[in-house]
Short mmCIF file of C-alpha atoms in Angstrom, two decimals:
data_model
loop_
_atom_site.label_atom_id
_atom_site.label_comp_id
_atom_site.label_asym_id
_atom_site.label_seq_id
_atom_site.Cartn_x
_atom_site.Cartn_y
_atom_site.Cartn_z
CA MET N 1 -0.25 0.14 -0.39
CA VAL N 2 2.95 2.26 0.82
CA ALA N 3 4.97 1.84 -2.30
CA LEU N 4 1.74 2.06 -4.46
CA ARG N 5 1.37 5.35 -2.95
CA ARG N 6 4.81 6.50 -3.58
CA GLU N 7 4.68 5.14 -7.18
CA VAL N 8 1.43 6.97 -8.09
CA ASP N 9 3.00 10.23 -6.40
CA LEU N 10 5.68 10.13 -8.79
CA SER N 11 3.78 9.36 -11.77
CA LEU N 12 1.38 12.04 -11.25
CA LEU N 13 4.22 14.37 -10.80
CA GLN N 14 6.02 13.14 -13.76
CA PHE N 15 3.20 13.97 -15.83
CA GLY N 16 1.84 16.92 -14.82
CA LEU N 17 -1.56 15.87 -13.75
CA LEU N 18 -1.38 17.92 -10.26
CA GLN N 19 -1.63 21.18 -12.38
CA ALA N 20 -3.72 20.04 -15.11
CA GLU N 21 -6.15 18.68 -12.66
CA LYS N 22 -5.63 21.88 -9.84
CA ILE N 23 -5.57 19.43 -6.82
CA GLY N 24 -3.11 18.78 -4.14
CA ILE N 25 -0.87 15.79 -4.00
CA GLU N 26 -2.60 13.92 -1.52
CA LEU N 27 -6.19 14.12 -2.83
CA ALA N 28 -4.40 13.85 -6.68
CA ALA N 29 -2.90 10.43 -5.48
CA ARG N 30 -5.89 9.43 -3.46
CA GLN N 31 -8.12 10.00 -6.56
CA ALA N 32 -5.32 8.05 -8.91
CA ARG N 33 -5.18 5.00 -6.11
CA TYR N 34 -9.17 4.42 -6.16
CA GLU N 35 -8.84 4.71 -10.36
CA ILE N 36 -6.43 2.08 -10.37
CA PHE N 37 -8.53 -0.13 -7.44
CA GLY N 38 -11.56 0.01 -9.42
CA GLU N 39 -9.85 -1.74 -12.94
CA LEU N 40 -8.66 -4.50 -10.20
CA SER N 41 -10.60 -7.58 -10.43
CA GLY N 42 -12.33 -9.09 -7.19
CA LYS N 43 -12.22 -7.34 -3.57
CA ILE N 44 -9.44 -5.06 -2.63
CA ALA N 45 -8.77 -4.36 1.44
CA THR N 46 -7.49 -1.11 2.85
CA ALA N 47 -5.63 -0.85 5.90
CA HIS N 48 -8.07 1.93 6.81
CA THR N 49 -8.49 2.63 10.83
CA LEU N 50 -11.29 3.82 13.41
CA SER N 51 -8.56 6.53 13.67
CA ASP N 52 -8.45 7.22 9.85
CA ARG N 53 -12.49 7.84 10.25
CA ALA N 54 -12.01 9.98 12.95
CA GLU N 55 -9.03 12.55 11.22
CA THR N 56 -11.34 12.26 8.07
CA LEU N 57 -14.59 13.26 10.26
CA ILE N 58 -12.86 16.44 11.32
CA PHE N 59 -11.58 17.00 7.98
CA ASN N 60 -15.02 17.09 6.50
CA ILE N 61 -16.58 19.34 9.33
CA THR N 62 -13.28 21.62 8.40
CA ARG N 63 -15.11 21.88 4.87
CA GLY N 64 -18.75 22.27 5.90
CA SER N 65 -19.96 18.88 4.34
CA GLY N 66 -23.34 17.69 4.80
CA LEU N 67 -24.26 14.15 6.27
CA HIS N 68 -22.40 11.94 3.43
CA GLY N 69 -19.13 13.72 4.71
CA LEU N 70 -19.79 13.31 8.25
CA ARG N 71 -20.36 9.79 7.87
CA SER N 72 -16.56 9.49 7.08
CA ILE N 73 -14.98 6.35 5.46
CA PRO N 74 -17.37 3.51 4.97
CA PRO N 75 -16.53 0.03 5.40
CA MET N 76 -17.34 -1.13 2.22
CA ARG N 77 -17.84 0.85 -1.24
CA GLU N 78 -17.99 -1.06 -4.75
CA ASN N 79 -14.71 -3.48 -4.31
CA ILE N 80 -12.91 -2.21 -1.86
CA ILE N 81 -13.21 -3.48 2.14
CA ARG N 82 -11.68 -2.27 5.40
CA PRO N 83 -11.58 -4.72 7.64
CA LEU N 84 -9.83 -2.78 10.34
CA ILE N 85 -11.98 0.62 10.10
CA ASP N 86 -13.76 -0.54 13.49
CA CYS N 87 -10.37 -0.31 15.49
CA THR N 88 -8.23 2.47 16.37
CA ARG N 89 -4.19 2.78 15.41
CA GLU N 90 -3.26 2.08 19.01
CA GLU N 91 -5.16 -1.23 19.43
CA ILE N 92 -3.96 -2.42 15.56
CA GLU N 93 -0.11 -1.52 16.91
CA GLN N 94 -0.51 -3.26 20.14
CA TYR N 95 -1.83 -6.52 18.24
CA LEU N 96 1.12 -6.41 16.18
CA LYS N 97 3.84 -6.02 19.11
CA LEU N 98 1.90 -8.52 21.42
CA ARG N 99 2.62 -10.77 18.17
CA ALA N 100 6.19 -9.34 17.47
CA GLN N 101 5.02 -8.55 14.10
CA GLU N 102 6.75 -5.95 12.33
CA TYR N 103 5.22 -3.50 10.21
CA VAL N 104 5.87 -0.46 7.81
CA THR N 105 4.79 3.10 8.87
CA ASP N 106 4.83 5.65 5.92
CA SER N 107 7.31 8.22 6.44
CA THR N 108 5.19 10.90 5.15
CA ASN N 109 2.49 10.20 8.17
CA LEU N 110 5.14 11.56 10.43
CA THR N 111 5.08 15.25 9.06
CA ASP N 112 3.01 17.98 9.28
CA ASP N 113 2.88 18.55 5.45
CA TYR N 114 -0.22 17.22 4.95
CA THR N 115 -3.84 18.83 6.08
CA ARG N 116 -4.76 15.51 7.44
CA ASN N 117 -0.92 14.97 9.33
CA LYS N 118 -1.86 18.55 11.14
CA ILE N 119 -4.86 17.17 12.20
CA ARG N 120 -3.35 13.94 13.55
CA HIS N 121 -0.04 15.27 15.38
CA GLY N 122 -2.23 18.81 16.32
CA VAL N 123 -5.95 18.16 16.75
CA ILE N 124 -6.58 14.66 17.95
CA PRO N 125 -4.06 14.59 20.56
CA VAL N 126 -6.53 17.37 22.00
CA MET N 127 -9.78 15.61 21.45
CA LYS N 128 -8.46 12.56 23.33
CA GLU N 129 -7.38 15.33 26.74
CA ILE N 130 -11.33 16.02 26.53
CA ASN N 131 -12.56 12.26 25.87
CA PRO N 132 -9.92 9.42 26.02
CA GLY N 133 -12.20 7.42 24.35
CA PHE N 134 -12.66 9.83 21.10
CA GLU N 135 -12.76 7.45 18.51
CA LYS N 136 -15.02 5.25 20.08
CA ALA N 137 -17.51 7.69 20.61
CA PHE N 138 -16.91 8.63 16.98
CA LEU N 139 -17.51 5.16 15.86
CA ARG N 140 -21.14 5.56 17.56
CA LEU N 141 -21.89 9.09 15.82
CA SER N 142 -20.86 7.64 12.49
CA LYS N 143 -23.14 4.62 12.81
CA ASN N 144 -26.19 7.12 13.75
CA LEU N 145 -25.24 9.23 11.00
CA SER N 146 -25.34 6.35 8.62
CA GLU N 147 -28.82 5.19 9.77
CA THR N 148 -30.04 8.84 9.43
CA ARG N 149 -28.45 9.17 5.66
CA ASP N 150 -29.77 5.85 4.83
CA TYR N 151 -33.57 6.85 6.13
CA ILE N 152 -33.34 10.51 4.57
CA ASP N 153 -32.16 8.62 1.28
CA SER N 154 -34.88 6.15 1.06
CA GLU N 155 -37.50 8.93 1.82
CA THR N 156 -36.25 10.75 -0.51
CA GLU N 157 -35.97 7.97 -3.70
CA LYS N 158 -39.78 7.69 -2.86
CA LEU N 159 -40.06 11.40 -3.43
CA LEU N 160 -38.07 11.57 -6.77
CA GLU N 161 -40.51 8.78 -7.62
CA ARG N 162 -43.39 11.07 -7.08
CA ALA N 163 -41.92 13.34 -8.65
CA LYS N 164 -40.61 11.77 -11.67
CA THR N 165 -41.79 12.60 -15.65
CA GLU N 166 -41.68 11.06 -19.01
CA THR N 167 -38.76 13.59 -19.38
CA GLY N 168 -37.34 14.69 -15.82
CA PHE N 169 -38.77 15.87 -12.42
CA ASP N 170 -41.58 17.75 -11.67
CA GLY N 171 -40.25 20.54 -9.49
CA ASN N 172 -43.45 21.72 -7.95
CA ILE N 173 -43.91 18.43 -6.05
CA LEU N 174 -40.10 18.58 -5.17
CA LYS N 175 -40.83 22.15 -3.86
CA THR N 176 -43.14 21.09 -1.27
CA ALA N 177 -41.03 18.50 0.51
CA HIS N 178 -39.21 18.96 3.78
CA PRO N 179 -35.94 21.09 3.10
CA ALA N 180 -33.62 17.61 4.15
CA LEU N 181 -35.62 16.42 1.41
CA LYS N 182 -35.64 18.87 -1.26
CA ASN N 183 -32.15 19.24 -0.68
CA ARG N 184 -31.02 15.96 -0.84
CA ALA N 185 -32.92 14.90 -4.24
CA ALA N 186 -31.15 18.04 -5.69
CA ALA N 187 -28.13 16.21 -5.19
CA MET N 188 -29.28 13.12 -6.55
CA ILE N 189 -30.55 14.88 -9.69
CA LEU N 190 -27.81 16.34 -10.46
CA GLU N 191 -26.08 13.16 -9.83
CA ASN N 192 -28.38 11.33 -11.78
CA PHE N 193 -28.06 13.86 -14.74
CA GLY N 194 -24.41 13.29 -14.68
CA PHE N 195 -23.50 16.36 -12.92
CA SER N 196 -20.85 17.07 -10.98
CA PHE N 197 -22.80 18.65 -7.58
CA ASP N 198 -21.50 20.83 -4.60
CA PHE N 199 -23.10 22.27 -1.27
CA GLU N 200 -24.03 25.58 -3.18
CA ARG N 201 -24.95 23.67 -7.00
CA THR N 202 -27.28 21.59 -4.79
CA LEU N 203 -28.75 24.60 -2.62
CA ARG N 204 -29.17 26.20 -5.70
CA LEU N 205 -31.31 24.15 -7.53
CA ALA N 206 -33.16 23.03 -4.64
CA GLU N 207 -34.44 26.29 -4.04
CA ARG N 208 -35.51 27.16 -8.14
CA PHE N 209 -38.00 23.80 -7.40
CA GLY N 210 -41.38 25.01 -9.06
CA THR N 211 -40.35 28.48 -9.56
CA GLU N 212 -39.33 30.43 -12.51
CA ASP N 213 -37.99 28.54 -15.85
CA PHE N 214 -34.19 28.40 -15.90
CA LYS N 215 -31.67 26.91 -18.49
CA GLU N 216 -27.88 26.80 -16.78
CA GLU N 217 -25.36 24.70 -18.59
CA LEU N 218 -23.45 22.44 -15.93
CA SER N 219 -21.21 20.76 -18.50
CA LYS N 220 -19.78 21.14 -21.95
CA ASN N 221 -22.81 21.65 -24.56
CA GLU N 222 -25.29 19.78 -21.69
CA TYR N 223 -27.90 21.80 -19.40
CA LEU N 224 -29.89 21.23 -16.70
CA VAL N 225 -33.03 22.83 -17.71
CA GLN N 226 -36.17 23.45 -15.62
CA LYS N 227 -39.34 24.60 -18.37
CA ASP N 228 -43.16 24.54 -17.14
CA GLY N 229 -42.50 23.18 -13.70
CA ILE N 230 -40.29 20.19 -15.12
CA VAL N 231 -36.38 19.83 -14.18
CA PHE N 232 -34.61 17.82 -16.92
CA LYS N 233 -31.69 17.30 -18.60
CA GLU N 234 -30.65 19.13 -22.31
CA ARG N 235 -27.77 18.28 -24.30
CA LYS N 236 -26.86 21.10 -27.20
CA PRO N 237 -28.08 19.42 -30.36
CA GLU N 238 -25.09 18.77 -32.68
CA LYS N 239 -24.63 21.24 -35.76
CA SER N 240 -26.00 19.96 -39.02
CA PRO N 241 -23.56 19.89 -41.53
CA GLU N 242 -23.03 22.66 -44.14
CA ILE N 243 -23.58 23.23 -47.53
CA LYS N 244 -20.70 22.60 -49.65
CA LYS N 245 -20.32 25.48 -52.50
CA THR N 246 -20.87 23.32 -55.51
CA ASP N 247 -21.55 24.93 -59.09
CA LEU N 248 -25.49 25.32 -59.93
CA LEU N 249 -25.66 23.15 -62.85
CA PRO N 250 -27.88 20.75 -64.58
CA GLY N 251 -27.79 17.66 -62.85
CA LYS N 252 -27.81 15.27 -59.47
CA PHE N 253 -25.03 15.72 -57.20
CA ASP N 254 -24.18 15.44 -53.79
CA ILE N 255 -23.99 19.25 -51.54
CA SER N 256 -23.52 17.64 -48.18
CA GLU N 257 -22.69 14.96 -45.99
CA GLU N 258 -26.49 14.41 -45.79
CA LYS N 259 -27.77 16.12 -48.27
CA GLU N 260 -28.47 16.05 -52.14
CA ALA N 261 -29.26 18.11 -55.19
CA GLU N 262 -31.04 18.07 -58.57
CA VAL N 263 -31.12 20.74 -60.52
CA PHE N 264 -33.11 20.81 -63.79
CA VAL N 265 -33.36 23.83 -66.84
CA ILE N 266 -36.68 23.88 -68.46
CA PRO N 267 -38.27 26.21 -71.04
CA TYR N 268 -40.74 28.01 -68.82
CA ASP N 269 -43.66 27.06 -71.66
CA GLU N 270 -42.74 23.94 -70.73
CA PHE N 271 -42.67 24.06 -67.27
CA LYS N 272 -46.17 26.04 -67.20
CA ASN N 273 -47.24 23.03 -68.78
CA SER N 274 -45.70 20.36 -66.53
CA TYR N 275 -46.36 21.53 -63.22
CA LYS N 276 -48.99 22.62 -61.61
CA LEU N 277 -48.34 26.82 -60.51
CA ASN N 278 -48.77 26.75 -56.94
CA ASN N 279 -46.69 28.21 -53.94
CA LEU N 280 -45.06 25.26 -53.14
CA ALA N 281 -43.92 24.68 -56.59
CA LEU N 282 -42.53 27.76 -57.04
CA LYS N 283 -40.81 27.57 -53.87
CA ASP N 284 -38.25 25.03 -55.82
CA THR N 285 -37.97 27.47 -59.06
CA PHE N 286 -36.07 30.53 -59.58
CA ASP N 287 -35.35 32.24 -63.50
CA PHE N 288 -32.46 30.86 -64.53
CA ASP N 289 -31.69 33.84 -66.98
CA LYS N 290 -31.58 36.05 -63.98
CA ILE N 291 -28.20 34.68 -62.55
CA GLN N 292 -25.67 37.24 -62.59
CA GLY N 293 -22.01 35.53 -63.21
CA ASN N 294 -21.36 32.18 -61.34
CA ALA N 295 -24.28 30.69 -59.16
CA VAL N 296 -23.77 28.32 -56.51
CA PHE N 297 -24.92 26.32 -53.83
CA ARG N 298 -23.72 27.39 -50.15
CA SER N 299 -24.80 27.72 -46.61
CA ARG N 300 -25.97 31.29 -45.28
CA THR N 301 -23.18 33.43 -44.96
CA GLU N 302 -22.81 36.55 -42.54
CA GLY N 303 -24.42 39.68 -43.92
CA ASP N 304 -26.70 37.62 -46.61
CA LYS N 305 -30.10 39.42 -47.56
CA ALA N 306 -32.99 38.63 -49.89
CA ASP N 307 -36.11 40.13 -50.40
CA ILE N 308 -38.36 36.64 -50.25
CA HIS N 309 -41.21 37.97 -47.94
CA GLY N 310 -41.98 41.57 -46.59
CA GLY N 311 -39.23 43.47 -47.94
CA THR N 312 -35.51 43.01 -48.22
CA LYS N 313 -34.37 40.82 -45.11
CA THR N 314 -31.15 39.12 -43.36
CA LEU N 315 -31.50 35.27 -44.02
CA LYS N 316 -30.60 35.43 -40.24
CA LYS N 317 -33.57 37.24 -39.28
CA LEU N 318 -35.85 35.32 -42.12
CA PHE N 319 -34.77 31.67 -40.25
CA ILE N 320 -35.70 32.94 -37.12
CA GLU N 321 -39.21 34.17 -38.45
CA GLU N 322 -39.74 30.92 -39.88
CA LYS N 323 -38.57 29.25 -36.69
CA ILE N 324 -35.43 27.39 -38.35
CA PRO N 325 -33.41 26.22 -35.27
CA ALA N 326 -29.99 27.55 -35.25
CA GLU N 327 -28.16 24.24 -34.92
CA LYS N 328 -30.11 23.55 -38.24
CA ARG N 329 -29.36 26.98 -40.06
CA SER N 330 -26.07 25.41 -41.86
CA SER N 331 -27.73 23.10 -43.51
CA VAL N 332 -30.48 25.12 -45.25
CA ALA N 333 -29.48 25.16 -49.12
CA VAL N 334 -28.85 28.60 -50.45
CA VAL N 335 -28.16 29.74 -53.96
CA SER N 336 -26.44 32.38 -54.91
CA ASP N 337 -24.78 34.68 -57.87
CA ASP N 338 -22.48 37.35 -58.02
CA GLU N 339 -24.72 39.89 -56.64
CA GLY N 340 -26.38 38.08 -54.18
CA VAL N 341 -28.86 35.70 -52.81
CA LEU N 342 -31.02 33.99 -55.54
CA TRP N 343 -33.08 31.22 -53.63
CA VAL N 344 -32.99 29.59 -50.19
CA GLU N 345 -34.44 26.10 -49.46
CA GLY N 346 -37.72 26.00 -48.12
CA LEU N 347 -38.22 29.95 -48.18
CA GLY N 348 -38.30 30.12 -52.28
CA SER N 349 -36.54 32.62 -54.54
CA ALA N 350 -35.25 36.28 -54.21
CA LYS N 351 -37.86 39.11 -55.66
CA ARG N 352 -35.25 39.91 -58.45
CA ALA N 353 -35.15 36.10 -59.31
CA ARG N 354 -38.78 35.15 -59.39
CA LEU N 355 -40.60 33.65 -62.60
CA SER N 356 -42.68 36.32 -64.46
CA GLU N 357 -44.00 35.75 -68.22
CA GLU N 358 -40.79 37.52 -69.79
CA THR N 359 -39.02 34.23 -68.00
CA VAL N 360 -37.54 31.99 -70.64
CA ASN N 361 -35.53 29.02 -68.49
CA VAL N 362 -36.93 28.05 -65.45
CA ALA N 363 -34.38 26.15 -62.81
CA ALA N 364 -36.06 23.73 -60.57
#
């Protein structure tokens, strides 16, 4: 165990993970050790003692931990077991001395370089002066807190079951719960949605249950949302593929990863006789002879304007009016020439390129 801890510490220093994570060497090494333990098969027994639990309790109190932190180190967690967790360090050392069994002390435990050691050497002795049976008293406290936490978790799970909807949880139901259950529900919801949580984030969510709508980005492209009283997780939709800049020519060809275009150039008289002239058909046409210079398919670009309906407007404004989602706008095909926009997929042609009795050839 000691050798493993030192090996992980050295590895972390070598690869610069401490700086990347912005955490101390003690916490970083602990995280790395448990990651390694999680990859191992079978049960992993650690040498944590009741003394370690007491030190962790005091450490967590200084951090303002809730019930979970005040329970300190659990006897079991996933594949980790702690068979010595109810024995003090002194009891274990006395037992080893009686059996003349040698043991190794981690040299880092003898300094005050780490917070835990400061608690071990400076705080615990004072607590034992007040109550020599401090560690055993702590054991009773820990068990009581565990029972309390288990009960609150059980009641919170019932609350969340009542509040569960098809998409998330009903904030109006959660709002009326006891504060202890409401706060725990907030933590469980954050955890259920895969978001990290701390005291402030949990309290902020609990206070907003059943109040105004909100949308808060809690991780990259992932949002915690409350809308119409329902709390749910929302992912930012992926942006649709852009239209490749492609010359407009008669024929069939790909204009994006997901979209194909087919262009016909038809004499106007033939078009009139072959197509039922209605708004839907006209949306997919424009006057081929009104092209100025080179015509291409492409996506919308900043500053694009066209007089398609209601006067000249930017395509951005038209897309907003048509309620085209922002992530879908890059996949809307635009035909433009040297003078600007000729046609927009789903909206129709610009006024300058619309069909008229003077039209000779139709692009359809």
